Coordinates of C-alpha atoms in Angstrom, one line a residue:
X301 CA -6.2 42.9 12.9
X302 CA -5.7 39.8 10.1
X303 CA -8.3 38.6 8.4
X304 CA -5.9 35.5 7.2
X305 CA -7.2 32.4 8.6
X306 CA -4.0 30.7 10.8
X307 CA -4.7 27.1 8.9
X308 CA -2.1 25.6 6.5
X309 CA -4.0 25.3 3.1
X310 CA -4.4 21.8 2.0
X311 CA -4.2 20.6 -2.1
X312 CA -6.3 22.3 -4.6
X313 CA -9.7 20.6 -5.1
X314 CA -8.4 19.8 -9.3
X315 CA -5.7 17.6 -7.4
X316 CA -8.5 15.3 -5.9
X317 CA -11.3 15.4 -8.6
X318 CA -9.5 16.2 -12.1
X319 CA -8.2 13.0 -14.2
X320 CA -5.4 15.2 -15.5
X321 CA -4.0 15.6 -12.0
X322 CA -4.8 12.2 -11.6
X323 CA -2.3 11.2 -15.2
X324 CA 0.4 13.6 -13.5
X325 CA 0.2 11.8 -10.5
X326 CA 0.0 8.4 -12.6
X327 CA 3.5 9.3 -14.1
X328 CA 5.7 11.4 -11.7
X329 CA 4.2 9.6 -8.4
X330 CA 2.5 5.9 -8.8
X331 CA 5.2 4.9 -11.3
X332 CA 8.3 6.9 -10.8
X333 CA 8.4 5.7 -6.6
X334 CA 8.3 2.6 -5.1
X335 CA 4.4 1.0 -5.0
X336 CA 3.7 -2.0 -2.9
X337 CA 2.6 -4.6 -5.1
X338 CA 1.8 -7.6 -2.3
X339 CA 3.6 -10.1 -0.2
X340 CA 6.5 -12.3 -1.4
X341 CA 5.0 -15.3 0.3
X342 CA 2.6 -15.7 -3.1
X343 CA 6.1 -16.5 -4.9
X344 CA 7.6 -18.8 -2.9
X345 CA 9.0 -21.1 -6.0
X346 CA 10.8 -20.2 -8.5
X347 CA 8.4 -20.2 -11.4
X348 CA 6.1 -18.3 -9.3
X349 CA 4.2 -15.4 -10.3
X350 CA 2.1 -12.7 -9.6
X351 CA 0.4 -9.8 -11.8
X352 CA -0.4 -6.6 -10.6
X353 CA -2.3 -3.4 -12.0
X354 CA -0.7 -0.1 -11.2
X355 CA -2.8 2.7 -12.3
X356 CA -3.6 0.9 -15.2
X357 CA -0.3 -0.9 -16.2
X358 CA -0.1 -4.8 -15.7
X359 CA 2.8 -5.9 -14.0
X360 CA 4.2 -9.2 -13.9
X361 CA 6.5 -10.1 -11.1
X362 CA 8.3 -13.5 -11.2
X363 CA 10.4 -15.7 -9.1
X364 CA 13.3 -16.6 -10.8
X365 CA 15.2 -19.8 -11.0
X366 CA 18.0 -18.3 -8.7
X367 CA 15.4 -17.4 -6.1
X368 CA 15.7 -13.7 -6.8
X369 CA 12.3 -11.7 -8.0
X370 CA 12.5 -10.3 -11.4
X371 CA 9.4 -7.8 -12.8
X372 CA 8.6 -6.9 -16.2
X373 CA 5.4 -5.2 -18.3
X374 CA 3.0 -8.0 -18.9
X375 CA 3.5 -7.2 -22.4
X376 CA 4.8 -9.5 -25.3
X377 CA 7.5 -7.7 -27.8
X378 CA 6.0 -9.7 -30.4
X379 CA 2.3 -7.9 -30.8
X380 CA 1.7 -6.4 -26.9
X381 CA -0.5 -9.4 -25.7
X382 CA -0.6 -9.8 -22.2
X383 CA 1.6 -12.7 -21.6
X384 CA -0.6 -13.8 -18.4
X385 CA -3.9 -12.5 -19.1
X386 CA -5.5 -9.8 -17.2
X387 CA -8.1 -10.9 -14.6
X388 CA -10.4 -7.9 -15.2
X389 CA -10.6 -4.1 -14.7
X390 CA -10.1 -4.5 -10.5
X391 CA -6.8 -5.2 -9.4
X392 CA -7.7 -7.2 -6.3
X393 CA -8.5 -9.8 -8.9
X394 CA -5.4 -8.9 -10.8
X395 CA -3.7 -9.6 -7.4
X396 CA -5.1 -12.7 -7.1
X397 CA -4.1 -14.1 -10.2
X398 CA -1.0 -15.8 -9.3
X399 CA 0.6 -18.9 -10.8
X400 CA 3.4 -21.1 -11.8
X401 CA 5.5 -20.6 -15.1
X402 CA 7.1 -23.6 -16.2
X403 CA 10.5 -22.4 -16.5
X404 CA 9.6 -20.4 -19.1
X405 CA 6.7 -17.3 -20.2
X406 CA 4.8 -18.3 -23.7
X407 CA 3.1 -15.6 -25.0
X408 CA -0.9 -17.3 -25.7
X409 CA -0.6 -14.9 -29.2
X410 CA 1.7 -16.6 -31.3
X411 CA 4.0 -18.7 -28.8
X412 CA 7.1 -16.2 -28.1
X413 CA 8.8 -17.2 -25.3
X414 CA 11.1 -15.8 -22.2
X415 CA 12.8 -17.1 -19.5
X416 CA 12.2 -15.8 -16.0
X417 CA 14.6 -13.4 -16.9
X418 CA 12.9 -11.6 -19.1
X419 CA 15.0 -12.5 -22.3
X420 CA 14.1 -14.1 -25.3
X421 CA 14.5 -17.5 -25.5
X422 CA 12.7 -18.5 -29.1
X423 CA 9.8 -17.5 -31.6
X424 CA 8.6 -20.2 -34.0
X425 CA 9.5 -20.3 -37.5
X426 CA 12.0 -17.1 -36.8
X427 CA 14.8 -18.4 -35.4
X428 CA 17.4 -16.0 -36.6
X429 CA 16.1 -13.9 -33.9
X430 CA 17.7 -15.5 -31.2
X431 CA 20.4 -13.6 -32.0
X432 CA 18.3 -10.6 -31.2
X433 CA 16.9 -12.0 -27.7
X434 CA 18.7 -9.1 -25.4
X435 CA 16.9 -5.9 -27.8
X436 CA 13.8 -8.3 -27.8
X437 CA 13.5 -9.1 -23.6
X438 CA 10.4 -8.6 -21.9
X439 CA 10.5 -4.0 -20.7
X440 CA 11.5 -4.6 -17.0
X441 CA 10.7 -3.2 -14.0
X442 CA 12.7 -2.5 -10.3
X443 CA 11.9 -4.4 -7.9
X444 CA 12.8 -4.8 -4.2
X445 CA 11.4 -5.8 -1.2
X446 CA 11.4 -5.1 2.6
X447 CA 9.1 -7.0 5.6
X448 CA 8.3 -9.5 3.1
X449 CA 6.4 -7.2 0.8
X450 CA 6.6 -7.0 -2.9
X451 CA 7.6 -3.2 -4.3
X452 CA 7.9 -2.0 -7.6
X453 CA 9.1 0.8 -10.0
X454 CA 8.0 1.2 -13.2
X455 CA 10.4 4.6 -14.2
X456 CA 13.3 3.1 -14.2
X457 CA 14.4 6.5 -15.5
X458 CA 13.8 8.0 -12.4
X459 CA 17.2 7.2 -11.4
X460 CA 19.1 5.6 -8.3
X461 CA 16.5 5.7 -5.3
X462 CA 16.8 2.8 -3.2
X463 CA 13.7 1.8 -1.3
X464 CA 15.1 2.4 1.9
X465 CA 14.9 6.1 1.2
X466 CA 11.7 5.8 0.7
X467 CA 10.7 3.9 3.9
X468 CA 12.6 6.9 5.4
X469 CA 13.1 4.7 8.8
X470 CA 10.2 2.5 8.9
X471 CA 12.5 -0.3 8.8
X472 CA 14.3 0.9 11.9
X473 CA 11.2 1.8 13.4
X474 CA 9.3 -1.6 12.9
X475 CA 12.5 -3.9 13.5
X476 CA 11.3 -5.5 16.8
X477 CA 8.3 -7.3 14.3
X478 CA 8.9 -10.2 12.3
X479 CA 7.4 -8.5 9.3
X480 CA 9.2 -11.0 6.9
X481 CA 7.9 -13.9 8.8
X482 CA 4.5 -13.0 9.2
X483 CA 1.8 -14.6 7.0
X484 CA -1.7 -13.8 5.0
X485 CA -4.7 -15.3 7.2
X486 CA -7.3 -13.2 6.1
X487 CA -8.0 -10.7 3.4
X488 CA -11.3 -8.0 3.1
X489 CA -11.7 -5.5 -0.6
X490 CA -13.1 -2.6 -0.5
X491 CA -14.3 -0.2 -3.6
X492 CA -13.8 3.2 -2.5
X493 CA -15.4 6.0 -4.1
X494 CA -12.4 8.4 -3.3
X495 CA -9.1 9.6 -4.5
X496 CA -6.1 7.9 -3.3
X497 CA -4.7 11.0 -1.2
X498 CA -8.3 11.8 0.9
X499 CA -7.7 8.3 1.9
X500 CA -4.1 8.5 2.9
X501 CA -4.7 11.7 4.4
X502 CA -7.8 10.4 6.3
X503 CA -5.1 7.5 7.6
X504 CA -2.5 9.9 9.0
X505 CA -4.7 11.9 11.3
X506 CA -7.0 11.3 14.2
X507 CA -8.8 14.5 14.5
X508 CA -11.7 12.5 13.1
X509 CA -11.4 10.0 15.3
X510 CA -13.2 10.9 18.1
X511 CA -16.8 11.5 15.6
X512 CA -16.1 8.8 13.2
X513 CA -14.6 6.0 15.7
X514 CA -16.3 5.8 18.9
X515 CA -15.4 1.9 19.0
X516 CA -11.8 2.7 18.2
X517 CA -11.7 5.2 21.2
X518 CA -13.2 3.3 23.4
X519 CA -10.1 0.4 22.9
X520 CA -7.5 3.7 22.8
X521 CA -8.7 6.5 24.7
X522 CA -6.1 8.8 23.5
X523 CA -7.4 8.8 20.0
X524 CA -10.0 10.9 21.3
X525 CA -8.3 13.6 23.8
X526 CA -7.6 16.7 22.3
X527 CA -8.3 15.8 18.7
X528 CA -5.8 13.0 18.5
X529 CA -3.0 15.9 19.4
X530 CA 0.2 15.1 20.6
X531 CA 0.2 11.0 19.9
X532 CA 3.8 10.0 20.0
X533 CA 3.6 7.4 17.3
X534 CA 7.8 6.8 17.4
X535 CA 7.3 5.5 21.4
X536 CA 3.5 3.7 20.4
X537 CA 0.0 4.4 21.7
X538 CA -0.9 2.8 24.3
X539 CA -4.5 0.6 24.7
X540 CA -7.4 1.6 27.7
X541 CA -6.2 -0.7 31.1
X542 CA -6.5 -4.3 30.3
X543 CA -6.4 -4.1 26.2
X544 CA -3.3 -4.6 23.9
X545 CA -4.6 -5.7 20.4
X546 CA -7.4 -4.3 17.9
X547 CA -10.1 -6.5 18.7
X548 CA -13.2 -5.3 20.1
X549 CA -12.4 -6.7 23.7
X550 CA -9.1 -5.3 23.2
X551 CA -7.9 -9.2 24.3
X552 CA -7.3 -12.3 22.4
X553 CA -5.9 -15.7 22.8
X554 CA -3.0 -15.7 20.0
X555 CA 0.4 -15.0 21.7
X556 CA 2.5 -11.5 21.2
X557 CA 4.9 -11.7 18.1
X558 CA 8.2 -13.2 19.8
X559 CA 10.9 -10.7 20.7
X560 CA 8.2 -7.5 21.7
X561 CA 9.1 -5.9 24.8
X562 CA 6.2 -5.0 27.1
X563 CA 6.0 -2.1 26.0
X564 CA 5.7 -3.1 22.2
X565 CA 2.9 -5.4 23.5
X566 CA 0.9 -2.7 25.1
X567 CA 1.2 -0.1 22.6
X568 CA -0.2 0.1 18.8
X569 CA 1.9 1.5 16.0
X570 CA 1.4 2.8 12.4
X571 CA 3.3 3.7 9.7
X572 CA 2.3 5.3 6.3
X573 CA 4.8 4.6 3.5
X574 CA 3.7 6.8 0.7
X575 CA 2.0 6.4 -1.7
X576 CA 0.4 3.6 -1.2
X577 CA 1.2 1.2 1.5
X578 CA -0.6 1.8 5.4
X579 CA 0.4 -0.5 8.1
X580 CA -1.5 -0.9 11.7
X581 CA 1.1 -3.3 13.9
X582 CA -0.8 -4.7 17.3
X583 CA 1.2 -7.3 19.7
X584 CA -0.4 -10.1 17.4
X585 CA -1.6 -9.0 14.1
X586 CA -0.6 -6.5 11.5
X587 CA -3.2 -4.9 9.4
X588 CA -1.6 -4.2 5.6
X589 CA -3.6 -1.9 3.7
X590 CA -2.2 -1.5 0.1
X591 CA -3.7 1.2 -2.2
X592 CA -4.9 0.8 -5.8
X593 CA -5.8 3.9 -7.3
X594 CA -8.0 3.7 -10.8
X595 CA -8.5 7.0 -11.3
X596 CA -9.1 10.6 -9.8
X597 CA -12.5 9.4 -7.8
X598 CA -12.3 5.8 -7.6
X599 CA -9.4 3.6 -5.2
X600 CA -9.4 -0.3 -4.2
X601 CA -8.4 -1.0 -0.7
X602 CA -6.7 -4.2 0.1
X603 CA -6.5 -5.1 3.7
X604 CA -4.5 -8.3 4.4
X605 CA -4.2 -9.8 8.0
X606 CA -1.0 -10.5 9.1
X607 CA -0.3 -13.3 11.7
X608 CA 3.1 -15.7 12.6
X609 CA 3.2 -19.0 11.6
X610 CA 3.0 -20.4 15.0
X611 CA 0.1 -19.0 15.6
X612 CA -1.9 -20.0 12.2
X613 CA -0.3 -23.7 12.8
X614 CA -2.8 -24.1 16.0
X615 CA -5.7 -26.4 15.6
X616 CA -7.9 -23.3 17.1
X617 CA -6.5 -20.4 15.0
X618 CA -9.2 -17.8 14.2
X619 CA -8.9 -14.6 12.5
X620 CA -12.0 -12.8 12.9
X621 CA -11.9 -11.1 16.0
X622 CA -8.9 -8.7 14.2
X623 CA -10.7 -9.0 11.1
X624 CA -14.1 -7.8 11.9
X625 CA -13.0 -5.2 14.5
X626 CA -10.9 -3.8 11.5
X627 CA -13.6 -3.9 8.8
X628 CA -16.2 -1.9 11.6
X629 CA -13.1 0.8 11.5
X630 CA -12.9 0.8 8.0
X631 CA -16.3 1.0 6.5
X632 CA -16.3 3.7 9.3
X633 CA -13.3 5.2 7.3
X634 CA -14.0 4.8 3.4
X635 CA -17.3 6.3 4.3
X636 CA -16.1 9.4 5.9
X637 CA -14.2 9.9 2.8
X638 CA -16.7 9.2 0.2
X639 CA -18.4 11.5 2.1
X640 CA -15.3 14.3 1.7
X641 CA -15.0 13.2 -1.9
X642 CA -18.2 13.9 -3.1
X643 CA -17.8 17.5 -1.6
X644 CA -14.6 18.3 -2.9
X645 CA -16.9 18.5 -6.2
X646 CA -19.0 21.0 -5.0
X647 CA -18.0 24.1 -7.5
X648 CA -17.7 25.9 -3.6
X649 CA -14.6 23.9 -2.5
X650 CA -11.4 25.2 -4.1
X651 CA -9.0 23.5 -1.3
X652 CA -9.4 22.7 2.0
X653 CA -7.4 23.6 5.6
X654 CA -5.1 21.4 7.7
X655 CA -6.0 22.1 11.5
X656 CA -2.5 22.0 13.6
X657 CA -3.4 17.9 14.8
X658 CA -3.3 17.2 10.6
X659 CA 0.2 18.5 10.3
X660 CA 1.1 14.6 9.2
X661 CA -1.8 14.5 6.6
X662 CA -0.4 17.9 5.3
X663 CA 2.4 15.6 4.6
X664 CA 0.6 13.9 1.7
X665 CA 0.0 16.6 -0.6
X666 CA 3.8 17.8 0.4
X667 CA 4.9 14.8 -0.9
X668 CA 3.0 14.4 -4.0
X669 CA 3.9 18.5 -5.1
X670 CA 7.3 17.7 -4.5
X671 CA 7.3 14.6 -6.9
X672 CA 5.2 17.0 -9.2
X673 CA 8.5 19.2 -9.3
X674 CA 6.5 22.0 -7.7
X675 CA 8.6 24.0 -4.6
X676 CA 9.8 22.3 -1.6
X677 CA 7.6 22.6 1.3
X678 CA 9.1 22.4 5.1
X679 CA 7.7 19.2 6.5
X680 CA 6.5 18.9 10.3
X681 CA 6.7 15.9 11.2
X682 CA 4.1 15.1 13.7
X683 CA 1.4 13.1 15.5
X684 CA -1.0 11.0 13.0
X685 CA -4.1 9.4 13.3
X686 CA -5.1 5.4 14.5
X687 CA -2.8 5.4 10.9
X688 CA 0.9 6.5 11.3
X689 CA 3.6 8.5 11.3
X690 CA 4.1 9.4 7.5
X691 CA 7.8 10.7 7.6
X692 CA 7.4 12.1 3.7
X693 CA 11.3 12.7 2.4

């Protein structure tokens, strides 16, 4: 008879709780792919900016005087001052701190300044080095975007790797909603004592769904059968008779995105575009989590709610029946995983096991071993949690 335990193995417990898993991941997976930085809607002018912290590096993306987005380090060549300054360790402030450059970036230090393409355009007193301005330009960074959100790469020696290969469909997937069209009404941050993957993991399965979400079961019943096994997240799952949007009555008085056919209406989809941007699409709203990992134990959570225009325009908009139904299911989440967390550092765990239903959360850790050049790894695609489908390339 075997003794071998028919699970899959999941990551070894160093890959969630050591920082120097954590710096590998830093290098060959946060800043060699393409990481969600936001919504282009916070740049609508040219002159616009935002800054963004990626695992420690401060990004500054601009719109340029063309309309096209340009990003760079937010990092002076002069002495390495932050040319907008950082708004403190968290990046949902970082986020936050968007603003207008007036034609121009002046470095606070000593005046340098850049256009919004990143070149130098003059440093007092030196002008001779104007004829230096392309060796002195601000170190870029790619960036591209898709559904009106930001993404950027801060390798740019990790080659020619469009984004689309990296949304490996979604775009195909989610082109029945106005993505690009859809904006920010609402915004909740949360500090999550756990390491990036546990959380992205914990999205793509709904095994736990049935203990952790009784609320979310109740508004989709099929969460709970059989573990969350066999959801077909390519066709949608569909909502308990009478419901077709994540609210707690399942109901609500904004209007279905224009262009959803009945069956789009009645059904909720998910995708998970690794590493670090989880999307929950209802008839009316679109939740938009975007991750922002500090360090091996420690990720923000930003979870922006996405509406159409038309519907934001109307005298009696109101957000919070989306909003607080999803903060119930997410305090319900990041709690869950603080709770895995915390035992991942018990000197007992040495990795964990992926039941059959988990096959998409498996997907995480084939994706980041992969990108860590370790051996490829066959991936089964398969049915995910109340997050998505993660179809890891």
């Amino acid at each position: 008879m075997s003794t071998k335990i028919p699970l899959e193995r999941s990551l070894p417990a160093a890959s969630y709780i050591s920082a120097e898993a954590f710096a590998s991941e830093r290098a060959g997976v946060l800043f060699a792919d393409w990481f969600c930085a936001g919504r282009a809607e916070a740049l609508a002018a040219p002159g616009d900016y935002l800054t963004a912290d990626v695992a420690g590096e401060s990004i500054l993306v601009v719109r340029g005087k063309d309309g096209s987005l340009a990003g760079f380090y937010n990092l002076c060549r002069h002495r390495g001052c932050r040319l907008v300054p950082a708004a403190g360790a968290q990046p949902a402030a970082n986020l936050a701190r968007s603003g207008r450059a007036d034609g121009s970036i002046r470095c606070p230090y000593h005046g340098w300044t850049f256009g919004l393409d990143g070149l130098l355009r003059s440093a007092p007193f030196l002008p001779d080095l104007r004829r230096y301005r392309d060796r002195l330009a601000l170190h870029p960074v790619g960036v591209a975007t898709w559904g009106g959100f930001i993404f950027i790469r801060l390798d740019q020696r990790a080659g020619e790797s469009p984004l689309a290969g990296q949304l490996d469909g979604a775009d195909s997937r989610l082109a029945a909603y106005p993505l690009a069209e859809l904006r920010t009404a609402g915004r909740r941050v949360y500090h999550v004592a756990a390491n990036w993957k546990v959380i992205c993991e914990n999205y793509n399965e709904c095994y736990h769904c049935g203990p952790v979400h009784p609320e979310l079961c109740d508004l989709v019943p099929a969460f709970r059968r059989g573990g969350g096994n066999d959801l077909d997240w390519d066709a949608g799952i569909p909502h308990r008779e009478g419901a077709y949007t994540f609210t707690a009555t399942g109901t609500t008085r904004r209007a279905p995105f224009p262009g959803l056919s009945e069956k789009d209406i009645a059904r909720h989809r998910g995708e998970l575009i690794l590493p670090n941007l989880m999307l929950s699409l209802s008839s009316d709203h679109v939740a938009a989590f975007t991750l922002w990992p500090h360090d091996a134990g420690h990720t923000t959570v930003l979870c922006d709610f996405l509406f159409h225009p038309a519907e934001i325009a109307r005298a009696d908009f109101d957000p919070s029946d989306a909003v607080e139904f999803w903060d119930l299911v997410n305090r319900q989440d990041w709690s869950i995983c603080e709770q895995v967390q915390d035992g991942m550092g018990s000197r007992m765990f040495t990795s964990g096991y992926m039941a059959p239903m988990e096959q998409p959360s498996a997907d995480v850790g084939r994706y980041v071993t992969r990108r860590l050049g370790g051996p490829a790894a066959d991936v089964s695609a398969g049915a995910p949690g109340h997050g998505p489908i993660s179809h890891a390339d």
